[in-house]
Backbone as JSON, one array per atom type, in Angstrom:
{
  "sequence": "XXXXXXXXXXXXXXXXXXXXXXXXXXXXXXXXXXXXXXXXXXXXXXXXXXXXXXXXXXXXXXXXXXXXXXXXXXXXXXXXXXXXXXXXXXXXXXXXXXXXXXXXXXXXXXXXXXXXXXXXXXXXXXXXXXXXXXXXXXXXXXXXXXXXXXXXXXXXXXXXXXXXXXXXXXXXXXXXXXXXXXXXXXXXXXXXXXXXXXXXXXXXXXXXXXXXXXXXXXXXXXXXXXXXXXXXXXXXXXXXXXXXXXXXXXXXXXXXXXXXXXXXXXXXXXXXXXXX",
  "N": [[0.85, -1.2, 0.0], [0.61, 2.16, -0.92], [2.25, 4.88, 0.67], [0.8, 7.85, 1.99], [1.44, 11.08, 0.59], [3.39, 13.55, 2.36], [1.79, 16.25, 4.13], [1.56, 19.5, 2.62], [3.63, 22.35, 3.33], [2.79, 25.51, 4.54], [4.25, 28.02, 4.68], [6.56, 27.68, 3.12], [5.34, 27.14, 0.68], [4.04, 29.57, 0.28], [6.25, 31.25, -0.07], [7.22, 30.21, -2.49], [5.12, 30.94, -4.2], [5.34, 33.69, -3.96], [7.78, 34.12, -5.23], [7.15, 33.54, -7.82], [7.1, 34.78, -11.08], [5.17, 35.01, -13.08], [2.07, 36.46, -13.61], [-0.47, 35.11, -13.91], [0.08, 32.53, -12.96], [0.92, 33.12, -10.36], [-1.44, 34.17, -9.24], [-3.06, 31.86, -9.45], [-1.67, 30.11, -7.77], [-1.88, 31.37, -5.26], [-4.67, 31.28, -4.89], [-5.06, 28.5, -4.89], [-3.58, 27.67, -2.65], [-5.08, 28.9, -0.62], [-7.5, 27.52, -0.89], [-6.68, 25.05, -0.03], [-6.13, 25.38, 2.63], [-6.97, 24.15, 5.01], [-5.65, 21.76, 5.06], [-2.96, 22.19, 5.2], [0.3, 22.14, 6.64], [1.82, 24.27, 9.1], [4.74, 25.74, 9.59], [5.43, 27.37, 11.99], [7.49, 27.81, 13.74], [9.83, 28.01, 12.39], [12.54, 30.0, 11.46], [12.97, 32.6, 8.95], [15.44, 32.17, 7.75], [15.68, 29.46, 7.57], [14.42, 28.65, 5.31], [14.76, 28.15, 1.76], [16.82, 30.56, 0.52], [15.73, 33.36, -1.21], [17.02, 35.12, -4.06], [16.1, 37.43, -5.28], [13.33, 39.44, -4.56], [10.05, 40.77, -4.99], [8.76, 38.02, -7.06], [8.28, 39.14, -10.28], [6.72, 40.1, -13.39], [8.3, 40.86, -16.6], [7.26, 43.24, -17.54], [5.03, 45.54, -15.96], [7.13, 48.45, -16.7], [9.02, 49.65, -14.06], [9.03, 52.55, -12.12], [10.04, 55.5, -10.25], [7.5, 56.98, -8.21], [7.23, 59.61, -8.83], [7.87, 59.78, -11.46], [5.89, 58.62, -12.94], [3.59, 59.21, -15.37], [0.66, 61.33, -15.23], [-2.67, 60.92, -16.29], [-5.73, 61.97, -17.85], [-8.78, 60.58, -16.74], [-10.9, 60.87, -18.39], [-10.41, 60.2, -20.94], [-10.07, 57.28, -23.01], [-7.57, 56.01, -22.92], [-6.48, 57.28, -20.7], [-8.25, 56.49, -18.67], [-7.74, 53.74, -18.71], [-5.06, 53.81, -17.89], [-5.32, 54.75, -15.25], [-6.79, 52.62, -14.1], [-4.94, 50.63, -14.51], [-2.94, 51.41, -12.74], [-4.2, 50.87, -10.29], [-4.52, 48.13, -10.6], [-1.86, 47.33, -10.53], [-1.23, 47.97, -7.89], [-2.82, 46.05, -6.61], [-1.55, 43.72, -7.5], [0.93, 43.98, -6.22], [-0.07, 43.82, -3.65], [-0.83, 41.14, -3.41], [1.72, 40.03, -3.29], [2.76, 41.2, -0.93], [1.13, 40.08, 1.02], [1.75, 37.35, 0.77], [4.45, 37.53, 1.45], [4.25, 38.32, 4.13], [3.46, 35.94, 5.23], [5.55, 33.97, 4.85], [7.83, 35.2, 5.85], [7.87, 35.83, 8.61], [8.39, 34.3, 11.63], [7.15, 32.47, 14.53], [4.58, 33.38, 15.05], [1.05, 33.09, 15.92], [-0.93, 30.35, 14.55], [-3.27, 31.31, 13.4], [-2.56, 33.8, 12.41], [-1.07, 33.27, 10.06], [-2.99, 32.03, 8.5], [-4.83, 34.08, 8.26], [-3.4, 35.9, 6.62], [-3.09, 34.37, 4.4], [-5.7, 34.22, 3.45], [-5.99, 36.93, 2.8], [-4.11, 37.11, 0.7], [-5.34, 35.52, -1.27], [-7.7, 36.96, -1.76], [-6.65, 39.38, -2.68], [-5.54, 38.44, -5.01], [-7.85, 37.81, -6.41], [-8.89, 40.4, -6.75], [-6.91, 41.54, -8.38], [-7.26, 39.95, -10.66], [-9.9, 40.6, -11.45], [-9.6, 43.32, -12.13], [-7.63, 43.18, -14.1], [-8.92, 41.66, -16.07], [-10.92, 43.47, -16.73], [-9.41, 45.57, -17.79], [-8.55, 44.28, -20.11], [-10.9, 44.15, -21.59], [-10.97, 46.7, -22.47], [-9.02, 46.87, -24.29], [-6.43, 46.83, -23.34], [-3.69, 45.67, -21.23], [-2.26, 44.27, -18.22], [0.83, 45.69, -17.56], [1.05, 47.37, -19.69], [1.41, 50.03, -19.09], [3.69, 52.25, -17.37], [4.67, 51.72, -13.9], [4.74, 52.22, -10.29], [6.7, 51.49, -7.29], [5.87, 51.77, -4.67], [4.32, 50.42, -2.6], [5.62, 47.95, -2.26], [8.13, 48.87, -1.51], [7.9, 49.74, 1.19], [7.27, 47.31, 2.31], [9.68, 46.0, 2.02], [11.32, 47.62, 3.63], [10.38, 46.99, 6.18], [11.1, 44.4, 6.72], [12.46, 43.16, 8.8], [10.98, 43.18, 11.12], [8.02, 42.14, 12.39], [6.11, 43.6, 13.79], [6.52, 46.28, 12.93], [5.9, 45.84, 10.25], [3.13, 45.16, 10.33], [2.16, 47.56, 11.33], [2.78, 49.48, 9.37], [2.3, 48.67, 6.75], [-0.33, 47.13, 6.16], [-2.04, 48.71, 7.86], [-1.38, 51.28, 7.32], [-0.36, 51.97, 4.57], [-2.17, 50.35, 3.04], [-4.5, 51.14, 4.28], [-4.72, 53.7, 3.32], [-5.87, 53.27, 0.9], [-8.53, 52.87, 1.61], [-9.32, 55.46, 2.08], [-8.85, 56.66, -0.39], [-10.44, 55.39, -2.28], [-13.36, 56.05, -2.41], [-13.33, 58.85, -3.43], [-12.11, 58.31, -5.91], [-14.02, 56.66, -7.09], [-16.11, 58.49, -7.29], [-15.08, 60.24, -9.2], [-14.94, 58.49, -11.38], [-17.63, 57.99, -11.78], [-18.38, 60.45, -12.77], [-17.07, 60.36, -15.21], [-18.57, 58.38, -16.47], [-18.84, 56.47, -18.53], [-19.58, 53.11, -19.79], [-17.32, 51.5, -19.24], [-16.06, 52.92, -17.18], [-18.06, 52.88, -15.2], [-18.27, 50.17, -14.71], [-15.81, 49.82, -13.54], [-16.25, 51.2, -11.15], [-17.96, 49.39, -9.87], [-16.25, 47.21, -9.51], [-14.42, 48.37, -7.78], [-16.05, 48.69, -5.56], [-16.18, 46.07, -4.6], [-13.49, 45.66, -3.99], [-13.05, 47.64, -2.02], [-14.76, 46.73, 0.04], [-13.48, 44.28, 0.73], [-10.93, 45.21, 1.39], [-11.32, 46.62, 3.73], [-11.56, 44.51, 5.52], [-8.95, 43.48, 5.27], [-7.34, 45.54, 6.29], [-8.35, 45.5, 8.86], [-7.36, 43.03, 9.72], [-4.63, 43.65, 9.77], [-4.71, 45.61, 11.81], [-5.58, 44.04, 13.97], [-3.44, 42.2, 14.39], [-1.34, 43.97, 14.78], [-2.09, 45.2, 17.2], [-2.14, 42.95, 18.81], [0.62, 42.29, 18.85], [1.68, 44.6, 19.98], [0.56, 44.42, 22.56], [1.84, 42.08, 23.39], [4.45, 42.96, 23.57], [4.28, 44.92, 25.42], [3.61, 47.56, 24.68], [2.19, 50.78, 23.97], [-0.31, 51.06, 21.61], [-1.02, 53.4, 20.08], [0.89, 55.42, 20.72], [3.21, 54.03, 20.02], [2.85, 53.65, 17.31], [3.3, 56.21, 16.23], [6.03, 56.45, 16.71], [7.08, 54.38, 15.09], [6.24, 55.24, 12.56], [7.79, 57.53, 12.19], [10.37, 56.39, 12.37], [10.53, 54.64, 10.18], [9.95, 56.22, 8.05], [7.27, 56.64, 7.09], [4.8, 57.55, 4.68], [3.34, 60.83, 4.59], [0.1, 61.31, 5.85], [-2.8, 61.87, 3.88], [-5.75, 63.75, 3.66], [-9.22, 63.73, 2.46], [-10.17, 61.58, 5.23], [-11.59, 58.33, 5.2], [-13.61, 57.86, 7.45], [-15.66, 56.16, 8.38], [-15.1, 53.7, 7.11], [-12.57, 53.24, 8.16], [-13.21, 52.96, 10.88], [-14.72, 50.6, 10.71], [-12.64, 48.95, 10.04], [-11.27, 48.72, 12.37], [-9.91, 50.85, 13.61], [-9.61, 52.88, 16.48], [-11.35, 55.54, 18.25], [-9.61, 57.36, 19.45], [-7.22, 57.11, 17.97], [-8.18, 57.75, 15.42], [-8.83, 60.43, 15.78], [-6.29, 61.57, 16.14], [-5.11, 60.92, 13.68], [-6.81, 62.31, 11.94], [-6.21, 64.9, 12.65], [-3.59, 65.13, 11.77], [-3.8, 64.83, 9.06]],
  "CA": [[0.0, 0.0, 0.0], [1.42, 3.36, -1.03], [2.11, 5.85, 1.76], [0.3, 9.16, 1.57], [2.48, 12.12, 0.6], [3.27, 14.42, 3.54], [1.07, 17.5, 3.86], [2.39, 20.63, 2.2], [3.89, 23.35, 4.38], [2.25, 26.77, 4.04], [5.18, 29.13, 4.52], [7.39, 27.39, 1.95], [4.49, 27.31, -0.5], [3.82, 31.01, 0.1], [7.48, 31.78, -0.64], [7.26, 29.82, -3.9], [4.17, 31.8, -4.91], [5.92, 35.03, -3.97], [8.87, 34.14, -6.2], [6.62, 33.3, -9.17], [6.99, 36.04, -11.82], [4.04, 35.03, -14.0], [0.89, 36.86, -12.84], [-1.52, 34.09, -13.91], [0.47, 31.43, -12.07], [0.92, 33.62, -8.99], [-2.84, 34.22, -8.83], [-3.54, 30.49, -9.27], [-1.01, 29.53, -6.6], [-2.48, 31.95, -4.06], [-6.02, 30.73, -4.75], [-4.96, 27.08, -4.56], [-3.16, 27.57, -1.25], [-6.21, 29.25, 0.25], [-8.46, 26.42, -0.96], [-6.12, 23.9, 0.68], [-5.62, 25.86, 3.91], [-7.29, 23.22, 6.11], [-4.78, 20.58, 5.0], [-1.56, 22.6, 5.18], [1.1, 22.32, 7.84], [2.36, 25.62, 9.25], [5.99, 25.68, 10.36], [5.52, 28.71, 12.58], [8.7, 27.91, 14.55], [11.01, 28.07, 11.52], [12.9, 31.37, 11.04], [13.06, 32.7, 7.49], [16.72, 31.66, 7.29], [15.57, 28.02, 7.36], [13.87, 28.41, 3.98], [15.69, 28.43, 0.67], [16.86, 32.01, 0.47], [15.57, 33.93, -2.55], [17.96, 36.16, -4.43], [15.35, 38.66, -5.55], [11.91, 39.43, -4.21], [9.21, 39.6, -5.27], [8.73, 37.61, -8.45], [7.48, 40.08, -11.08], [6.9, 39.97, -14.83], [9.22, 41.84, -17.21], [6.5, 44.46, -17.63], [5.31, 46.91, -16.37], [8.35, 49.16, -16.34], [8.88, 50.22, -12.72], [9.64, 53.86, -11.98], [9.66, 56.29, -9.09], [6.13, 57.49, -8.36], [7.31, 60.96, -9.4], [8.11, 59.67, -12.9], [4.76, 57.98, -13.6], [2.76, 60.31, -15.87], [-0.76, 61.35, -14.88], [-3.53, 61.09, -17.47], [-7.13, 62.23, -17.53], [-9.63, 59.4, -16.92], [-11.97, 61.17, -19.35], [-10.04, 59.56, -22.2], [-9.98, 55.83, -22.86], [-6.22, 55.67, -22.48], [-6.3, 57.77, -19.33], [-8.99, 55.59, -17.77], [-6.98, 52.49, -18.64], [-3.86, 54.06, -17.08], [-5.76, 54.81, -13.85], [-7.12, 51.27, -13.66], [-3.67, 49.89, -14.49], [-2.27, 51.75, -11.48], [-4.86, 50.11, -9.22], [-4.18, 46.73, -10.85], [-0.49, 47.12, -10.04], [-1.31, 47.96, -6.43], [-3.35, 44.75, -6.19], [-0.5, 42.73, -7.73], [1.85, 44.12, -5.1], [-0.75, 43.39, -2.42], [-0.67, 39.68, -3.36], [3.09, 39.75, -2.86], [3.01, 41.56, 0.47], [0.45, 39.1, 1.87], [2.58, 36.14, 0.75], [5.66, 37.82, 2.21], [3.9, 38.31, 5.55], [3.33, 34.54, 5.66], [6.8, 33.19, 4.91], [8.98, 35.9, 6.44], [7.83, 36.03, 10.06], [8.15, 33.09, 12.42], [6.74, 32.68, 15.91], [3.24, 33.93, 15.18], [0.01, 32.05, 16.01], [-1.35, 29.81, 13.26], [-4.32, 32.15, 12.83], [-1.9, 34.88, 11.67], [-0.7, 32.79, 8.72], [-4.23, 31.78, 7.76], [-5.39, 35.39, 7.93], [-2.7, 36.49, 5.49], [-3.39, 33.54, 3.23], [-7.0, 34.72, 2.97], [-5.73, 38.22, 2.16], [-3.44, 36.87, -0.58], [-6.32, 35.01, -2.23], [-8.62, 38.04, -2.13], [-5.92, 40.32, -3.52], [-5.43, 37.79, -6.32], [-9.14, 38.0, -7.08], [-8.97, 41.81, -7.14], [-6.03, 41.71, -9.53], [-7.87, 39.29, -11.81], [-11.05, 41.4, -11.87], [-9.13, 44.54, -12.78], [-6.93, 42.83, -15.34], [-9.93, 41.27, -17.05], [-11.59, 44.68, -17.19], [-8.46, 46.23, -18.68], [-8.53, 43.59, -21.4], [-12.09, 44.54, -22.36], [-10.72, 48.04, -22.99], [-7.93, 46.78, -25.26], [-5.14, 46.97, -22.66], [-3.37, 44.56, -20.33], [-1.29, 44.59, -17.18], [2.15, 45.85, -18.15], [1.02, 48.32, -20.81], [1.76, 51.36, -18.61], [4.67, 52.19, -16.27], [4.09, 51.64, -12.56], [5.72, 52.52, -9.25], [6.97, 50.39, -6.35], [5.7, 52.3, -3.31], [3.82, 49.45, -1.62], [6.66, 46.97, -1.96], [9.25, 49.54, -0.84], [7.7, 49.68, 2.64], [7.36, 45.9, 2.67], [11.11, 45.72, 2.13], [11.86, 48.34, 4.8], [9.91, 46.4, 7.44], [11.33, 42.96, 6.63], [13.08, 42.61, 10.0], [10.13, 43.31, 12.31], [6.61, 41.93, 12.06], [5.32, 44.7, 14.37], [6.6, 47.4, 11.99], [5.18, 45.46, 9.03], [1.7, 45.3, 10.56], [1.83, 48.97, 11.55], [3.06, 50.41, 8.28], [1.81, 48.23, 5.45], [-1.79, 47.06, 6.08], [-2.83, 49.75, 8.54], [-0.97, 52.6, 6.84], [-0.46, 52.09, 3.11], [-3.44, 49.81, 2.54], [-5.58, 51.97, 4.81], [-4.87, 54.85, 2.45], [-6.82, 52.87, -0.13], [-9.89, 53.1, 2.12], [-9.59, 56.89, 1.91], [-8.75, 57.07, -1.79], [-11.39, 54.72, -3.18], [-14.6, 56.81, -2.7], [-13.12, 59.93, -4.39], [-11.86, 57.74, -7.23], [-15.31, 56.22, -7.61], [-16.87, 59.69, -7.67], [-14.53, 60.71, -10.47], [-15.33, 57.55, -12.42], [-19.06, 58.21, -12.07], [-18.45, 61.62, -13.65], [-16.68, 59.91, -16.55], [-19.89, 57.92, -16.87], [-18.87, 55.46, -19.59], [-19.76, 51.75, -19.25], [-16.06, 51.0, -18.68], [-15.83, 53.6, -15.91], [-19.05, 52.43, -14.22], [-17.88, 48.81, -14.32], [-14.7, 49.99, -12.6], [-16.85, 51.55, -9.86], [-18.46, 48.15, -9.28], [-15.09, 46.42, -9.05], [-13.87, 49.06, -6.6], [-16.92, 48.35, -4.42], [-15.72, 44.76, -4.09], [-12.16, 45.84, -3.4], [-13.19, 48.4, -0.76], [-15.33, 45.82, 1.05], [-12.47, 43.32, 1.17], [-9.79, 45.89, 1.98], [-11.67, 46.91, 5.13], [-11.18, 43.31, 6.24], [-7.49, 43.34, 5.28], [-6.81, 46.51, 7.25], [-8.74, 44.98, 10.17], [-6.38, 41.99, 10.06], [-3.42, 44.35, 10.19], [-4.95, 46.22, 13.11], [-5.65, 42.98, 14.99], [-2.12, 41.65, 14.7], [-0.54, 45.05, 15.34], [-2.43, 45.35, 18.62], [-1.67, 41.72, 19.47], [2.06, 42.39, 19.05], [1.91, 45.66, 20.97], [0.25, 43.87, 23.89], [2.87, 41.1, 23.7], [5.69, 43.68, 23.89], [4.02, 45.93, 26.43], [3.67, 48.87, 24.04], [0.93, 51.46, 23.7], [-0.43, 51.04, 20.14], [-1.07, 54.72, 19.46], [2.2, 56.07, 20.87], [4.21, 53.26, 19.28], [2.67, 53.88, 15.88], [3.99, 57.45, 15.87], [7.47, 56.15, 16.71], [7.39, 53.57, 13.91], [6.03, 56.05, 11.36], [8.99, 58.36, 12.03], [11.55, 55.55, 12.19], [10.57, 54.01, 8.86], [9.64, 57.2, 7.01], [5.95, 56.41, 6.51], [4.34, 58.76, 3.96], [2.41, 61.68, 5.32], [-1.31, 61.02, 5.58], [-3.54, 62.89, 3.16], [-7.19, 63.66, 3.81], [-10.05, 63.39, 3.61], [-10.16, 60.2, 5.66], [-12.85, 57.58, 5.17], [-13.68, 57.51, 8.88], [-16.53, 55.0, 8.59], [-14.36, 52.5, 6.71], [-11.49, 53.01, 9.13], [-13.82, 52.39, 12.08], [-15.04, 49.21, 10.41], [-11.38, 48.22, 9.97], [-10.7, 48.54, 13.7], [-9.28, 52.02, 14.23], [-10.44, 53.43, 17.55], [-11.61, 56.98, 18.13], [-8.4, 58.11, 19.81], [-6.29, 57.15, 16.84], [-8.8, 58.48, 14.32], [-8.7, 61.87, 16.07], [-4.92, 61.95, 15.88], [-4.89, 60.83, 12.24], [-7.54, 63.41, 11.3], [-5.49, 66.14, 12.94], [-2.35, 65.18, 11.01], [-4.05, 64.72, 7.62]],
  "C": [[0.89, 1.25, 0.0], [1.16, 4.31, 0.13], [1.6, 7.17, 1.19], [1.44, 10.17, 1.56], [2.3, 13.03, 1.81], [2.51, 15.69, 3.18], [2.03, 18.62, 3.45], [2.52, 21.63, 3.34], [3.58, 24.74, 3.82], [3.33, 27.81, 3.76], [6.11, 28.91, 3.33], [6.59, 27.59, 0.66], [4.22, 28.79, -0.79], [5.06, 31.67, -0.5], [7.58, 31.44, -2.12], [6.3, 30.66, -4.74], [4.7, 33.23, -5.01], [7.0, 35.16, -5.03], [8.39, 33.99, -7.64], [6.45, 34.62, -9.93], [5.75, 36.14, -12.71], [2.76, 35.37, -13.24], [-0.2, 35.79, -12.78], [-1.18, 32.95, -12.94], [0.48, 31.88, -10.62], [-0.51, 33.65, -8.44], [-3.37, 32.81, -8.55], [-2.94, 29.85, -8.03], [-1.61, 30.08, -5.3], [-3.87, 31.39, -3.82], [-5.99, 29.27, -4.32], [-4.53, 26.88, -3.11], [-4.31, 27.86, -0.3], [-7.24, 28.12, 0.27], [-7.99, 25.21, -0.16], [-5.75, 24.21, 2.13], [-5.86, 24.88, 5.06], [-6.34, 22.03, 6.15], [-3.3, 20.93, 5.1], [-0.93, 22.58, 6.56], [1.59, 23.76, 7.89], [3.57, 25.53, 10.17], [6.24, 27.04, 11.0], [6.8, 28.91, 13.38], [9.97, 28.04, 13.7], [11.33, 29.52, 11.14], [13.06, 31.42, 9.53], [14.37, 32.15, 6.93], [16.67, 30.16, 7.0], [15.02, 27.68, 5.98], [14.96, 28.7, 2.94], [15.67, 29.93, 0.4], [16.73, 32.54, -0.96], [16.6, 35.01, -2.81], [17.26, 37.49, -4.67], [13.89, 38.45, -5.2], [11.31, 40.78, -4.62], [9.39, 39.15, -6.71], [7.78, 38.5, -9.23], [7.71, 39.83, -12.56], [7.85, 41.04, -15.37], [8.55, 43.21, -17.37], [5.4, 44.4, -16.57], [6.71, 47.41, -16.0], [8.11, 49.85, -14.99], [9.69, 51.51, -12.62], [9.35, 54.43, -10.59], [8.25, 56.83, -9.32], [6.13, 58.89, -8.97], [7.45, 60.93, -10.92], [6.98, 58.96, -13.65], [3.81, 59.07, -14.07], [1.31, 60.17, -15.43], [-1.56, 61.64, -16.15], [-4.97, 61.32, -17.02], [-7.95, 60.96, -17.73], [-10.79, 59.64, -17.88], [-11.61, 60.76, -20.78], [-9.92, 58.07, -21.96], [-8.61, 55.42, -22.35], [-5.98, 56.1, -21.04], [-7.04, 56.91, -18.32], [-8.25, 54.27, -17.61], [-5.73, 52.66, -17.78], [-4.2, 54.11, -15.59], [-6.04, 53.41, -13.32], [-5.88, 50.38, -13.61], [-2.92, 50.16, -13.19], [-2.88, 50.98, -10.32], [-4.55, 48.62, -9.37], [-2.79, 46.42, -10.33], [-0.45, 47.12, -8.51], [-1.8, 46.59, -5.94], [-2.34, 43.63, -6.43], [0.52, 42.77, -6.6], [1.23, 43.64, -3.79], [-0.74, 41.87, -2.29], [0.7, 39.36, -2.78], [3.3, 40.08, -1.39], [2.3, 40.59, 1.42], [1.25, 37.8, 1.92], [3.86, 36.35, 1.54], [5.41, 37.8, 3.71], [3.79, 36.89, 6.09], [4.69, 33.9, 5.86], [7.86, 33.85, 5.77], [9.01, 35.86, 7.97], [7.48, 34.74, 10.78], [7.6, 33.48, 13.79], [5.36, 33.28, 16.1], [2.23, 32.8, 15.33], [-0.42, 31.58, 14.62], [-2.42, 30.68, 12.59], [-3.74, 33.31, 12.02], [-1.63, 34.45, 10.23], [-1.95, 32.53, 7.87], [-4.92, 33.09, 7.38], [-4.73, 35.96, 6.68], [-2.84, 35.65, 4.23], [-4.73, 33.95, 2.62], [-6.82, 36.05, 2.24], [-5.1, 38.0, 0.78], [-4.43, 36.41, -1.64], [-7.28, 36.1, -2.68], [-7.92, 39.09, -2.99], [-5.74, 39.75, -4.93], [-6.73, 37.93, -7.11], [-9.29, 39.44, -7.56], [-8.14, 42.06, -8.4], [-6.68, 41.12, -10.78], [-9.07, 40.07, -12.34], [-10.6, 42.64, -12.65], [-8.44, 44.22, -14.1], [-7.91, 42.43, -16.43], [-10.65, 42.49, -17.61], [-10.68, 45.48, -18.13], [-8.47, 45.6, -20.07], [-9.75, 43.94, -22.24], [-11.92, 45.91, -22.99], [-9.57, 48.05, -24.01], [-6.55, 46.94, -24.66], [-4.9, 45.75, -21.78], [-2.4, 45.06, -19.27], [0.11, 44.59, -17.78], [2.21, 46.89, -19.24], [1.38, 49.75, -20.4], [2.86, 51.22, -17.55], [3.97, 52.21, -14.93], [5.17, 51.96, -11.53], [5.73, 51.42, -8.19], [6.67, 50.74, -4.91], [5.29, 51.27, -2.28], [4.9, 48.44, -1.26], [7.84, 47.61, -1.25], [9.1, 49.48, 0.67], [7.71, 48.24, 3.13], [8.82, 45.51, 2.89], [11.71, 46.39, 3.38], [11.54, 47.63, 6.11], [10.17, 44.9, 7.51], [11.86, 42.35, 7.92], [12.18, 42.61, 11.23], [8.66, 43.2, 11.93], [5.73, 43.03, 12.64], [5.34, 45.91, 13.43], [5.83, 47.09, 10.72], [3.68, 45.66, 9.22], [1.29, 46.76, 10.71], [1.82, 49.76, 10.25], [2.67, 49.93, 6.9], [0.28, 48.11, 5.47], [-2.5, 48.26, 6.69], [-2.35, 51.17, 8.22], [-1.17, 52.7, 5.33], [-1.77, 51.53, 2.58], [-4.62, 50.61, 3.08], [-5.78, 53.23, 3.99], [-5.83, 54.54, 1.3], [-8.27, 53.04, 0.31], [-10.29, 54.56, 1.92], [-9.7, 57.27, 0.43], [-9.85, 56.51, -2.68], [-12.67, 55.53, -3.42], [-14.38, 58.01, -3.62], [-12.83, 59.42, -5.81], [-13.16, 57.28, -7.87], [-16.15, 57.41, -8.05], [-16.38, 60.24, -9.01], [-14.96, 59.79, -11.62], [-16.81, 57.68, -12.77], [-19.23, 59.43, -12.95], [-18.03, 61.27, -15.07], [-17.89, 59.26, -17.21], [-19.96, 56.88, -17.97], [-19.12, 54.08, -18.98], [-18.49, 51.19, -18.63], [-15.77, 51.62, -17.31], [-16.79, 53.1, -14.83], [-18.79, 50.99, -13.8], [-16.71, 48.87, -13.33], [-15.21, 50.37, -11.21], [-17.34, 50.3, -9.14], [-17.31, 47.29, -8.74], [-14.49, 47.05, -7.8], [-14.74, 48.87, -5.37], [-16.48, 47.05, -3.78], [-14.39, 44.92, -3.37], [-12.25, 46.57, -2.07], [-13.74, 47.52, 0.35], [-14.26, 44.89, 1.6], [-11.31, 44.02, 1.87], [-10.08, 46.34, 3.42], [-11.27, 45.71, 6.0], [-9.67, 43.14, 6.33], [-6.86, 44.3, 6.27], [-7.16, 46.07, 8.68], [-7.79, 43.88, 10.64], [-5.07, 42.63, 10.5], [-3.56, 44.99, 11.55], [-4.95, 45.17, 14.23], [-4.26, 42.51, 15.39], [-1.17, 42.72, 15.19], [-0.83, 45.19, 16.84], [-2.01, 44.11, 19.42], [-0.18, 41.83, 19.81], [2.41, 43.5, 20.04], [1.65, 45.15, 22.38], [1.34, 42.89, 24.33], [4.15, 41.79, 24.15], [5.5, 44.79, 24.91], [4.09, 47.36, 25.9], [2.28, 49.46, 23.88], [0.78, 51.58, 22.18], [-0.38, 52.41, 19.49], [0.28, 55.4, 19.54], [3.26, 55.34, 20.04], [4.08, 53.47, 17.78], [3.4, 55.14, 15.43], [5.49, 57.25, 15.8], [7.86, 55.4, 15.45], [7.25, 54.39, 12.62], [7.23, 56.95, 11.11], [10.21, 57.51, 11.69], [11.68, 55.03, 10.77], [10.17, 54.96, 7.73], [8.31, 56.94, 6.32], [5.47, 57.68, 5.82], [3.32, 59.53, 4.79], [0.98, 61.4, 4.88], [-1.97, 62.2, 4.89], [-5.04, 62.68, 3.35], [-7.9, 63.84, 2.47], [-10.0, 61.9, 3.94], [-11.55, 59.59, 5.54], [-13.06, 57.02, 6.58], [-14.55, 56.29, 9.11], [-15.8, 53.7, 8.24], [-13.25, 52.2, 7.69], [-12.04, 52.48, 10.45], [-14.14, 50.92, 11.87], [-13.78, 48.34, 10.38], [-10.65, 48.17, 11.31], [-9.93, 49.7, 14.28], [-10.19, 52.56, 15.32], [-10.5, 54.95, 17.44], [-10.4, 57.81, 18.49], [-7.45, 58.22, 18.63], [-6.88, 57.9, 15.66], [-8.69, 59.98, 14.54], [-7.3, 62.34, 15.76], [-4.62, 61.94, 14.37], [-5.58, 61.98, 11.5], [-6.81, 64.74, 11.49], [-4.24, 66.27, 12.07], [-2.57, 65.18, 9.51], [-4.23, 66.09, 6.99]]
}
């Protein structure tokens, strides 16, 4: 009788998906891992050094061309090309969001199993967002890679690679939380454009906003968990981390309702509103 193959290990599989440069395969790998989550082993006690060390992260396709955010041209969404460029920018953010969720899984040891499963769920949902946006781009005659893009989201992921507390503070609950603020004004602009392509984008952004509230909530949960573990005040410590790692300055208006739903308390919202 043949022996059953050993269960797959989540963190190694997440690293393999992170290293995958092909967007279709990366999306499929993230979705497959999430579907198999109940059967996966989680080597939470293994430090990242125990895994095969990647030379370059993350795995990305040859296109889009990556530039500084200052060098990415702005276009009017009232033209077909401009609308496609705007949606391409959001598509690129979602591609990077798949990578940062996968990185959060493999890179940090010593966390509860629920942490790894939370970020696996995030990776699968970000993959779905990327696929929805990419499919919509294709209906407009464009594809992912047709416009230059910037690396802002991954840059902070790289900066916080040595500390899971800094990662939770400054990626999901800072950079991704900015998406909660930016999405309603973007939707309002797209409604003014009023074309079927723009209105379909509004519908996709509704899905993304709903899910991103949950992703930011996951970041808030694990940030507060780690602060409690280390005996730190979450609000005061956030200000320290934001200065230490050069977090971008917050821009208003804030989507206070979405941020409340994502777990920000009133004390922190007051401070954030004052600084925006």
